[in-house]
Short mmCIF file of C-alpha atoms in Angstrom, two decimals:
data_model
loop_
_atom_site.label_atom_id
_atom_site.label_comp_id
_atom_site.label_asym_id
_atom_site.label_seq_id
_atom_site.Cartn_x
_atom_site.Cartn_y
_atom_site.Cartn_z
CA MET A 56 0.04 -0.07 -0.12
CA VAL A 57 2.77 2.37 0.88
CA ALA A 58 4.44 1.64 -2.65
CA ASP A 59 1.10 2.31 -4.39
CA GLY A 60 0.89 5.52 -2.49
CA LEU A 61 4.37 6.52 -3.59
CA ARG A 62 3.77 5.75 -7.26
CA ARG A 63 0.56 7.73 -7.11
CA ALA A 64 2.29 10.68 -5.66
CA ARG A 65 4.76 10.54 -8.55
CA ARG A 66 1.99 10.69 -10.93
CA ILE A 67 0.50 13.68 -9.40
CA VAL A 68 3.76 15.52 -9.30
CA GLN A 69 4.60 14.43 -12.97
CA TRP A 70 1.18 15.62 -14.43
CA THR A 71 1.46 18.58 -12.41
CA LEU A 72 4.74 19.60 -13.99
CA TYR A 73 3.42 18.39 -17.32
CA ALA A 74 0.73 21.22 -16.98
CA MET A 75 2.96 23.80 -17.42
CA LEU A 76 3.13 22.91 -21.22
CA VAL A 77 -0.27 24.48 -21.31
CA LEU A 78 0.72 27.83 -20.93
CA PRO A 79 2.65 28.20 -24.34
CA TRP A 80 0.07 26.25 -26.38
CA PHE A 81 -2.92 28.21 -24.92
CA PHE A 82 -1.55 31.62 -25.50
CA ALA A 83 0.12 30.86 -28.78
CA GLY A 84 -3.42 29.49 -30.05
CA VAL A 85 -5.19 32.67 -28.60
CA ASN A 86 -2.53 34.93 -30.50
CA THR A 87 -2.79 33.08 -33.99
CA VAL A 88 -7.02 33.01 -33.52
CA ALA A 89 -6.52 36.86 -33.18
CA GLU A 90 -4.18 37.10 -35.89
CA VAL A 91 -6.55 35.11 -38.15
CA ALA A 92 -9.33 37.42 -37.04
CA THR A 93 -7.53 40.57 -38.03
CA GLY A 94 -6.15 38.98 -41.29
CA THR A 95 -2.48 39.51 -40.03
CA VAL A 96 -1.56 35.78 -39.68
CA GLN A 97 1.39 34.40 -41.50
CA GLY A 98 0.93 30.75 -42.22
CA VAL A 99 4.53 29.89 -42.53
CA ARG A 100 5.51 31.39 -39.28
CA VAL A 101 2.66 29.79 -37.57
CA LEU A 102 3.43 26.44 -39.02
CA PHE A 103 7.30 26.51 -38.20
CA ALA A 104 6.48 27.65 -34.58
CA THR A 105 3.96 25.00 -33.94
CA ALA A 106 6.37 22.44 -35.07
CA GLY A 107 9.02 23.73 -33.08
CA LEU A 108 6.54 23.87 -30.01
CA LEU A 109 6.02 20.21 -30.61
CA VAL A 110 9.35 19.23 -30.55
CA PHE A 111 9.95 21.36 -27.51
CA SER A 112 6.89 19.68 -25.85
CA TRP A 113 8.65 16.18 -26.52
CA LEU A 114 11.67 17.42 -25.12
CA TYR A 115 9.81 18.60 -21.81
CA VAL A 116 8.35 15.67 -21.13
CA ARG A 117 11.52 13.48 -21.34
CA ILE A 118 13.36 16.23 -18.87
CA ILE A 119 10.49 15.73 -16.37
CA ARG A 120 10.77 12.28 -16.33
CA ALA A 121 14.77 12.34 -16.11
CA VAL A 122 14.19 14.85 -13.17
CA LEU A 123 12.00 12.27 -11.18
CA ASP A 124 14.49 9.46 -11.86
CA ARG A 125 16.92 11.88 -10.24
CA ARG A 126 18.82 12.37 -13.45
CA TYR A 127 19.94 15.73 -15.19
CA ALA A 128 19.29 15.45 -18.92
CA ARG A 129 21.97 17.68 -20.10
CA ARG A 130 21.44 16.97 -23.79
CA GLU A 131 17.73 17.13 -23.83
CA ILE A 132 17.96 20.59 -21.79
CA VAL A 133 20.46 22.18 -24.31
CA ALA A 134 18.26 20.92 -27.06
CA ALA A 135 15.04 22.42 -25.48
CA ALA A 136 16.87 25.70 -24.85
CA VAL A 137 17.54 26.10 -28.58
CA VAL A 138 14.28 24.92 -29.86
CA SER A 139 12.33 27.22 -27.41
CA LEU A 140 14.38 30.28 -28.40
CA ALA A 141 13.63 29.43 -32.05
CA VAL A 142 10.01 29.10 -31.19
CA ALA A 143 10.04 32.62 -29.52
CA ILE A 144 11.85 34.15 -32.34
CA VAL A 145 9.69 32.91 -35.18
CA GLY A 146 6.48 33.46 -33.26
CA GLY A 147 7.46 36.95 -32.42
CA VAL A 148 8.45 36.75 -28.89
CA GLN A 149 5.10 38.01 -27.61
CA MET A 150 4.77 38.47 -23.87
CA ALA A 151 1.55 36.15 -23.63
CA GLY A 152 2.16 33.73 -26.73
CA TRP A 153 5.18 32.21 -28.34
CA GLY A 154 7.50 33.94 -26.20
CA LEU A 155 6.33 31.90 -23.13
CA ALA A 156 8.33 28.79 -24.49
CA PRO A 157 11.66 30.06 -23.21
CA LEU A 158 10.29 30.66 -19.83
CA VAL A 159 8.75 27.26 -19.77
CA TRP A 160 12.24 26.01 -20.71
CA LEU A 161 13.49 27.85 -17.58
CA ALA A 162 11.07 26.26 -15.27
CA VAL A 163 12.23 22.96 -16.07
CA ALA A 164 16.03 23.47 -16.80
CA VAL A 165 16.85 24.64 -13.07
CA LEU A 166 15.26 21.32 -11.66
CA GLY A 167 17.98 19.33 -10.25
CA VAL A 168 20.52 21.89 -9.96
CA SER A 169 21.59 24.51 -6.79
CA ARG A 170 19.75 27.55 -5.98
CA TRP A 171 22.65 29.71 -7.20
CA VAL A 172 22.73 27.99 -10.48
CA ALA A 173 19.05 28.50 -11.00
CA LEU A 174 19.70 32.19 -10.14
CA LEU A 175 22.14 32.04 -12.90
CA PHE A 176 19.86 30.50 -15.17
CA GLY A 177 17.12 33.12 -14.62
CA ALA A 178 19.54 36.03 -15.22
CA GLY A 179 20.85 34.49 -18.43
CA THR A 180 17.46 33.84 -19.71
CA ALA A 181 16.38 37.46 -18.82
CA LEU A 182 19.35 38.89 -20.68
CA VAL A 183 18.59 36.84 -23.81
CA LEU A 184 14.75 37.34 -24.09
CA THR A 185 14.62 41.01 -22.92
CA PRO A 186 16.59 42.60 -26.02
CA LEU A 187 14.64 40.29 -28.47
CA ALA A 188 11.31 41.29 -26.96
CA ILE A 189 12.10 45.17 -27.06
CA LEU A 190 13.58 44.53 -30.64
CA ALA A 191 10.21 43.15 -31.49
CA VAL A 192 8.25 45.97 -29.96
CA ALA A 193 10.32 48.58 -31.71
CA THR A 194 10.08 47.03 -35.04
CA GLY A 195 6.31 46.26 -34.75
CA HIS A 196 6.66 42.45 -34.79
CA ASP A 197 4.88 42.14 -31.24
CA PRO A 198 1.04 42.50 -32.21
CA THR A 199 0.55 43.09 -28.44
CA PHE A 200 1.65 46.83 -28.91
CA PRO A 201 0.76 49.14 -31.85
CA ALA A 202 3.50 49.81 -34.20
CA ASP A 203 2.43 53.34 -34.91
CA GLY A 204 2.60 54.55 -31.24
CA ASP A 205 4.27 57.99 -30.27
CA GLU A 206 7.63 57.92 -28.40
CA ALA A 207 6.09 58.10 -24.80
CA THR A 208 3.78 54.97 -25.68
CA MET A 209 6.92 53.11 -27.22
CA ALA A 210 8.96 54.00 -24.16
CA GLY A 211 6.34 52.58 -21.74
CA ALA A 212 5.90 49.68 -23.97
CA ILE A 213 9.77 48.69 -23.83
CA ALA A 214 9.78 49.45 -20.04
CA GLY A 215 6.78 47.08 -19.64
CA VAL A 216 8.41 44.29 -21.53
CA THR A 217 11.61 44.68 -19.72
CA LEU A 218 9.97 44.48 -16.28
CA TYR A 219 7.74 41.64 -17.45
CA TYR A 220 10.57 39.32 -18.71
CA VAL A 221 12.65 40.21 -15.58
CA LEU A 222 9.94 39.14 -13.10
CA MET A 223 9.04 36.23 -15.08
CA CYS A 224 12.60 34.89 -15.15
CA GLY A 225 12.66 35.55 -11.49
CA LEU A 226 9.63 33.74 -10.60
CA PHE A 227 9.57 30.85 -13.07
CA PRO A 228 12.48 28.96 -11.49
CA TRP A 229 10.89 28.30 -8.50
CA THR A 230 7.43 27.15 -9.64
CA ASN A 231 8.43 23.49 -10.44
CA ARG A 232 11.17 23.45 -7.98
CA LEU A 233 8.47 23.30 -5.31
CA TRP A 234 6.80 20.02 -6.71
CA VAL A 235 10.01 18.53 -6.94
CA TRP A 236 10.99 19.26 -3.41
CA ILE A 237 7.78 17.68 -2.41
CA TRP A 238 8.48 14.52 -4.39
CA ARG A 239 11.86 14.18 -2.96
CA LEU A 240 10.42 14.39 0.54
CA ALA A 241 7.71 11.55 -0.40
CA GLU A 242 10.64 9.55 -1.57
CA GLU A 243 12.91 10.02 1.46
CA ALA A 244 9.84 9.24 3.82
CA HIS A 245 9.34 5.83 1.91
CA ALA A 246 13.11 5.11 2.03
CA GLY A 247 12.97 5.85 5.76
CA ARG A 248 10.08 3.48 6.40
CA GLU A 249 11.97 0.85 4.47
CA ALA A 250 15.07 1.35 6.55
CA GLN A 251 13.19 1.42 9.90
CA ALA A 252 11.61 -2.03 8.96
CA ARG A 253 15.11 -3.35 7.97
CA LEU A 254 16.67 -2.05 11.29
CA ALA A 255 13.63 -3.77 13.21
CA VAL A 256 14.40 -6.93 11.55
CA ALA A 257 18.13 -6.69 12.26
CA GLU A 258 17.57 -5.72 16.03
CA GLU A 259 15.24 -8.85 16.44
CA ARG A 260 17.80 -11.11 15.01
CA LEU A 261 20.32 -9.70 17.30
CA ARG A 262 18.04 -10.05 20.36
CA PHE A 263 17.32 -13.56 19.33
CA ALA A 264 20.98 -14.31 19.04
CA ARG A 265 21.74 -12.71 22.50
CA ASP A 266 18.97 -14.65 23.95
CA LEU A 267 20.36 -17.92 22.61
CA HIS A 268 23.84 -17.03 23.90
CA ASP A 269 22.32 -16.22 27.34
CA LEU A 270 20.42 -19.32 27.50
CA VAL A 271 22.30 -22.04 26.04
CA GLY A 272 26.00 -20.81 25.84
CA HIS A 273 26.73 -21.49 29.59
CA GLN A 274 25.22 -25.00 29.04
CA LEU A 275 27.06 -25.87 26.12
CA SER A 276 30.34 -24.45 27.65
CA ALA A 277 29.78 -26.72 30.86
CA ILE A 278 28.99 -29.72 28.60
CA ALA A 279 32.26 -29.38 26.74
CA VAL A 280 34.32 -28.86 29.86
CA LYS A 281 32.78 -32.08 31.62
CA SER A 282 33.00 -34.23 28.43
CA GLU A 283 36.81 -33.48 28.45
CA VAL A 284 36.97 -34.32 32.02
CA ALA A 285 35.07 -37.65 31.19
CA VAL A 286 37.34 -38.49 28.75
CA ARG A 287 40.49 -38.11 31.15
CA LEU A 288 38.89 -39.88 33.78
CA SER A 289 37.62 -43.07 31.79
CA ALA A 290 40.77 -44.78 31.77
CA ALA A 291 41.56 -44.13 35.67
CA ASP A 292 38.19 -43.70 37.49
CA GLY A 293 35.33 -45.14 35.52
CA ALA A 294 32.85 -44.39 38.36
CA ALA A 295 33.82 -40.62 38.20
CA ALA A 296 33.88 -40.45 34.43
CA ARG A 297 30.16 -41.85 34.70
CA GLU A 298 29.06 -39.13 37.13
CA GLU A 299 30.64 -36.55 34.98
CA MET A 300 28.73 -37.80 31.99
CA SER A 301 25.47 -37.84 33.86
CA ALA A 302 26.08 -34.21 34.56
CA VAL A 303 26.61 -33.58 30.64
CA ARG A 304 23.14 -35.44 30.19
CA GLY A 305 21.57 -33.09 32.69
CA LEU A 306 22.95 -30.11 31.14
CA ALA A 307 22.04 -31.19 27.48
CA ARG A 308 18.51 -31.57 28.78
CA THR A 309 18.51 -28.31 30.56
CA ALA A 310 19.91 -26.65 27.53
CA LEU A 311 17.37 -28.55 25.13
CA ARG A 312 14.44 -27.47 27.31
CA GLU A 313 15.60 -23.72 27.38
CA LEU A 314 16.02 -23.83 23.72
CA ARG A 315 12.70 -25.09 23.19
CA GLU A 316 11.02 -22.46 25.43
CA ALA A 317 13.15 -19.70 23.72
CA VAL A 318 11.63 -20.80 20.09
CA SER A 319 8.34 -21.36 21.62
CA GLY A 320 8.36 -17.83 22.93
CA TYR A 321 9.08 -16.49 19.57
CA ARG A 322 6.51 -18.42 17.82
CA ARG A 323 3.62 -17.49 20.13
CA PRO A 324 2.87 -13.77 19.58
CA ASP A 325 1.73 -11.50 22.36
CA LEU A 326 -1.85 -10.18 21.69
CA THR A 327 -1.16 -6.69 23.40
CA ALA A 328 2.08 -6.16 21.65
CA GLU A 329 0.77 -7.29 18.27
CA LEU A 330 -2.16 -4.83 18.73
CA GLY A 331 0.41 -2.12 19.45
CA ALA A 332 2.57 -3.29 16.36
CA VAL A 333 -0.31 -3.29 13.96
CA ARG A 334 -1.48 0.13 15.02
CA GLY A 335 1.84 1.88 14.33
CA VAL A 336 2.09 -0.02 11.08
CA LEU A 337 -1.32 1.15 9.89
CA GLU A 338 -1.30 4.56 10.97
CA ALA A 339 2.36 4.58 9.34
CA ALA A 340 0.82 3.69 5.77
CA GLY A 341 -1.94 6.27 6.42
CA VAL A 342 -4.66 4.28 7.68
CA SER A 343 -6.68 5.51 10.80
CA CYS A 344 -6.44 2.75 13.39
CA HIS A 345 -9.16 2.41 16.40
CA LEU A 346 -8.88 -0.16 19.14
CA HIS A 347 -11.86 -1.17 21.10
CA LEU A 348 -10.36 -3.30 23.80
CA PRO A 349 -12.04 -4.62 26.91
CA TYR A 350 -11.61 -3.50 30.30
CA ARG A 351 -10.19 -7.19 31.54
CA GLU A 352 -7.56 -9.30 30.01
CA MET A 353 -8.55 -11.65 27.54
CA PRO A 354 -8.23 -15.39 28.40
CA GLN A 355 -4.61 -16.76 27.95
CA ASP A 356 -5.71 -19.67 26.02
CA ILE A 357 -6.81 -17.80 23.05
CA THR A 358 -4.52 -14.69 22.96
CA PRO A 359 -1.82 -16.21 20.92
CA VAL A 360 -4.37 -17.33 18.33
CA PHE A 361 -6.05 -13.99 18.16
CA ALA A 362 -2.58 -12.31 17.97
CA TRP A 363 -2.05 -14.44 14.48
CA VAL A 364 -5.58 -13.36 13.30
CA VAL A 365 -4.93 -9.59 14.00
CA ARG A 366 -1.62 -9.73 12.21
CA GLU A 367 -3.07 -11.49 9.18
CA ALA A 368 -5.94 -9.46 9.09
CA VAL A 369 -3.82 -6.09 8.92
CA THR A 370 -1.44 -7.71 6.55
CA ASN A 371 -4.34 -8.07 4.28
CA VAL A 372 -5.85 -4.57 4.81
CA LEU A 373 -2.37 -3.24 3.67
CA ARG A 374 -1.77 -5.55 0.87
CA HIS A 375 -5.18 -5.92 -0.74
CA SER A 376 -7.48 -2.92 0.06
CA SER A 377 -7.64 0.79 -0.41
CA ALA A 378 -8.68 1.35 3.26
CA THR A 379 -8.43 4.57 5.16
CA ARG A 380 -9.93 3.18 8.34
CA CYS A 381 -9.53 0.08 10.15
CA ASP A 382 -11.43 -0.86 13.83
CA ILE A 383 -10.31 -3.61 15.75
CA LEU A 384 -12.64 -4.99 18.40
CA LEU A 385 -12.11 -7.39 21.16
CA ARG A 386 -14.73 -8.46 23.85
CA HIS A 387 -15.30 -11.69 25.76
CA THR A 388 -18.00 -12.77 28.24
CA GLU A 389 -18.20 -16.39 30.32
CA LYS A 390 -19.28 -18.21 27.31
CA GLU A 391 -17.25 -16.44 24.33
CA ALA A 392 -14.49 -14.48 23.04
CA VAL A 393 -14.75 -12.32 19.78
CA LEU A 394 -12.24 -10.62 17.90
CA GLU A 395 -13.54 -8.52 14.79
CA VAL A 396 -11.28 -6.41 12.36
CA ARG A 397 -13.19 -3.91 10.17
CA ASN A 398 -11.94 -1.76 7.26
CA ASP A 399 -13.64 0.59 4.62
CA GLY A 400 -11.40 -0.69 1.68
CA VAL A 401 -14.21 -2.69 -0.04
CA GLY A 402 -16.66 -0.84 -2.69
CA PRO A 403 -20.21 -1.15 -2.05
CA SER A 404 -20.80 -3.33 -4.96
CA ALA A 405 -18.67 -6.45 -4.58
CA SER A 406 -18.78 -8.82 -7.56
CA GLY A 407 -17.04 -12.16 -8.14
CA THR A 408 -16.06 -15.07 -6.20
CA GLU A 409 -12.77 -15.78 -4.37
CA SER A 410 -11.90 -18.53 -2.43
CA ALA A 411 -10.11 -18.23 0.65
CA GLY A 412 -6.36 -18.04 0.47
CA ASN A 413 -3.59 -19.96 2.57
CA GLY A 414 -3.59 -16.90 4.99
CA LEU A 415 -7.26 -17.30 6.00
CA ALA A 416 -7.28 -21.24 5.43
CA GLY A 417 -4.12 -21.24 8.00
CA LEU A 418 -5.96 -19.28 10.61
CA ALA A 419 -9.14 -21.21 10.20
CA GLU A 420 -6.79 -24.39 11.42
CA ARG A 421 -5.56 -22.35 14.33
CA MET A 422 -9.13 -21.70 15.30
CA ALA A 423 -10.08 -25.13 15.03
CA GLU A 424 -7.48 -25.94 17.55
CA ILE A 425 -9.54 -24.12 20.00
CA GLY A 426 -12.86 -24.82 18.95
CA GLY A 427 -13.47 -21.37 17.15
CA THR A 428 -14.84 -19.99 13.97
CA LEU A 429 -13.61 -17.52 11.41
CA THR A 430 -15.46 -15.49 8.94
CA ALA A 431 -14.49 -13.08 6.29
CA ARG A 432 -16.94 -11.03 4.08
CA PRO A 433 -17.63 -7.70 2.70
CA THR A 434 -20.67 -6.04 4.43
CA GLY A 435 -22.08 -4.39 1.60
CA SER A 436 -21.67 -0.90 2.93
CA GLY A 437 -18.28 -0.42 1.93
CA GLU A 438 -16.42 -2.36 4.75
CA PHE A 439 -14.69 -5.77 5.07
CA THR A 440 -15.21 -7.75 8.30
CA LEU A 441 -12.80 -10.53 9.56
CA ARG A 442 -14.55 -12.05 12.64
CA ALA A 443 -13.36 -14.73 14.99
CA VAL A 444 -15.24 -16.39 17.52
CA VAL A 445 -14.23 -18.71 20.47
CA SER A 446 -16.42 -20.53 22.86
CA LEU A 447 -15.49 -20.53 26.43
CA PRO A 448 -14.03 -22.32 28.05
CA VAL A 449 -11.60 -23.57 25.46
CA PRO A 450 -11.81 -27.23 25.06
CA GLY A 451 -9.07 -29.14 26.68
CA SER A 452 -8.32 -31.51 23.69
CA GLY A 453 -8.44 -31.61 19.92
CA ASP A 454 -11.42 -34.01 20.03
CA ASP A 455 -13.66 -31.60 21.57
CA ALA A 456 -12.63 -28.80 19.36
CA ARG A 457 -15.42 -27.97 16.87
CA PRO A 458 -14.14 -27.48 13.29
CA ALA A 459 -13.42 -23.74 12.34
CA VAL A 460 -15.35 -22.39 9.55
CA CYS A 461 -13.80 -19.82 7.04
CA SER A 462 -16.37 -18.19 4.99
CA ALA A 463 -15.68 -15.55 2.50
CA GLU A 464 -18.52 -13.84 1.00
CA PRO A 465 -18.37 -12.62 -2.92
CA ALA A 466 -15.76 -10.11 -3.14
CA ARG A 467 -13.89 -8.45 -6.23
CA ALA A 468 -10.76 -9.80 -7.37
CA GLY A 469 -7.88 -8.41 -5.48
CA GLU A 470 -9.73 -8.07 -2.10
CA GLN A 471 -8.22 -9.29 0.90
CA VAL A 472 -10.29 -12.43 1.07
CA GLY A 473 -7.99 -14.02 -1.58
CA ALA A 474 -4.85 -12.87 0.27
CA ASP A 475 -2.03 -15.17 1.05
CA ALA A 476 0.05 -14.83 4.57
#
């Protein structure tokens, strides 16, 4: 789910950056329509400018993709600079028209460079465009301003064009940089979550190794020493050697028992710890998690199985749903204990048929061992509910246990019903 969110963020940023291409196309189209209406359009000029703008748009798209992949496409940027300048010159360097192409190039050329380099790009673009725009106004090639104006009008037009390009070259470099910065933050947050998960696994391995060393290390060292003593005594004093080997046998049994206890402790999850862990994982993935817990402790016979149910249910929520909210409810009476995990990641019109996957089938087997039932189905109102029920007291033997039922109502393909562990 996190990866899907990262891809969705990339698409949003990518299309937001693409949207800047609308500016030169829109205003160039408006100017062309105005020229057609006034009978001043030059077909060859418009044709060449349009072809150049098409090439520039293709280069712009390639540059954006390279930026999002953390590459600086130098060749495409240089080619786009030449093409955008040619488009502006052929089109007439209008303030709101073909002259926008170099400004759009500036907005994308500064992505991936330092702040000072971006300022130099803006200053250089202003130094190139401003004289061209002034020349277009002075010679009457810019239809935005009248060619037959007096000196005061012409001076005002030149001052306006100069101010316009200076301001635009100062502002355009920072428009796209904000979105790229947001994308970089999203990437770093995703990488941070992955690093945190890897660190948690590494810490767990270290803890397990430390526990094994503390539990078994002493006994194994004692076994080695006493075995060596027994070997030395075997020829001289058989009775003493037998006593040492008896002690070795006792140490080996103790080590084996402690090793089994350690492994059993790792295989039997703690319900309280599991609830805290899944809540943190859900909220880190952007899913609001609400715990509804009883005021008294759950029976110890069922908490390990409920911990497995919670883990599997939340795994399916993260992998196979688009949930934004997950509710985990625990309650028990003298007759039964109930666990419900509900999320809003199912559409109201579920269709299709999915069989229970390995994950839910495994949970059903665990529930069967304590005489419980497991159901998993969409509610029809946009929610998916996984419900585990165990009758109390828990049967003492497998013969008394009722077979578990794992039912899955019709759900859309890809929903959590068909998920594996």
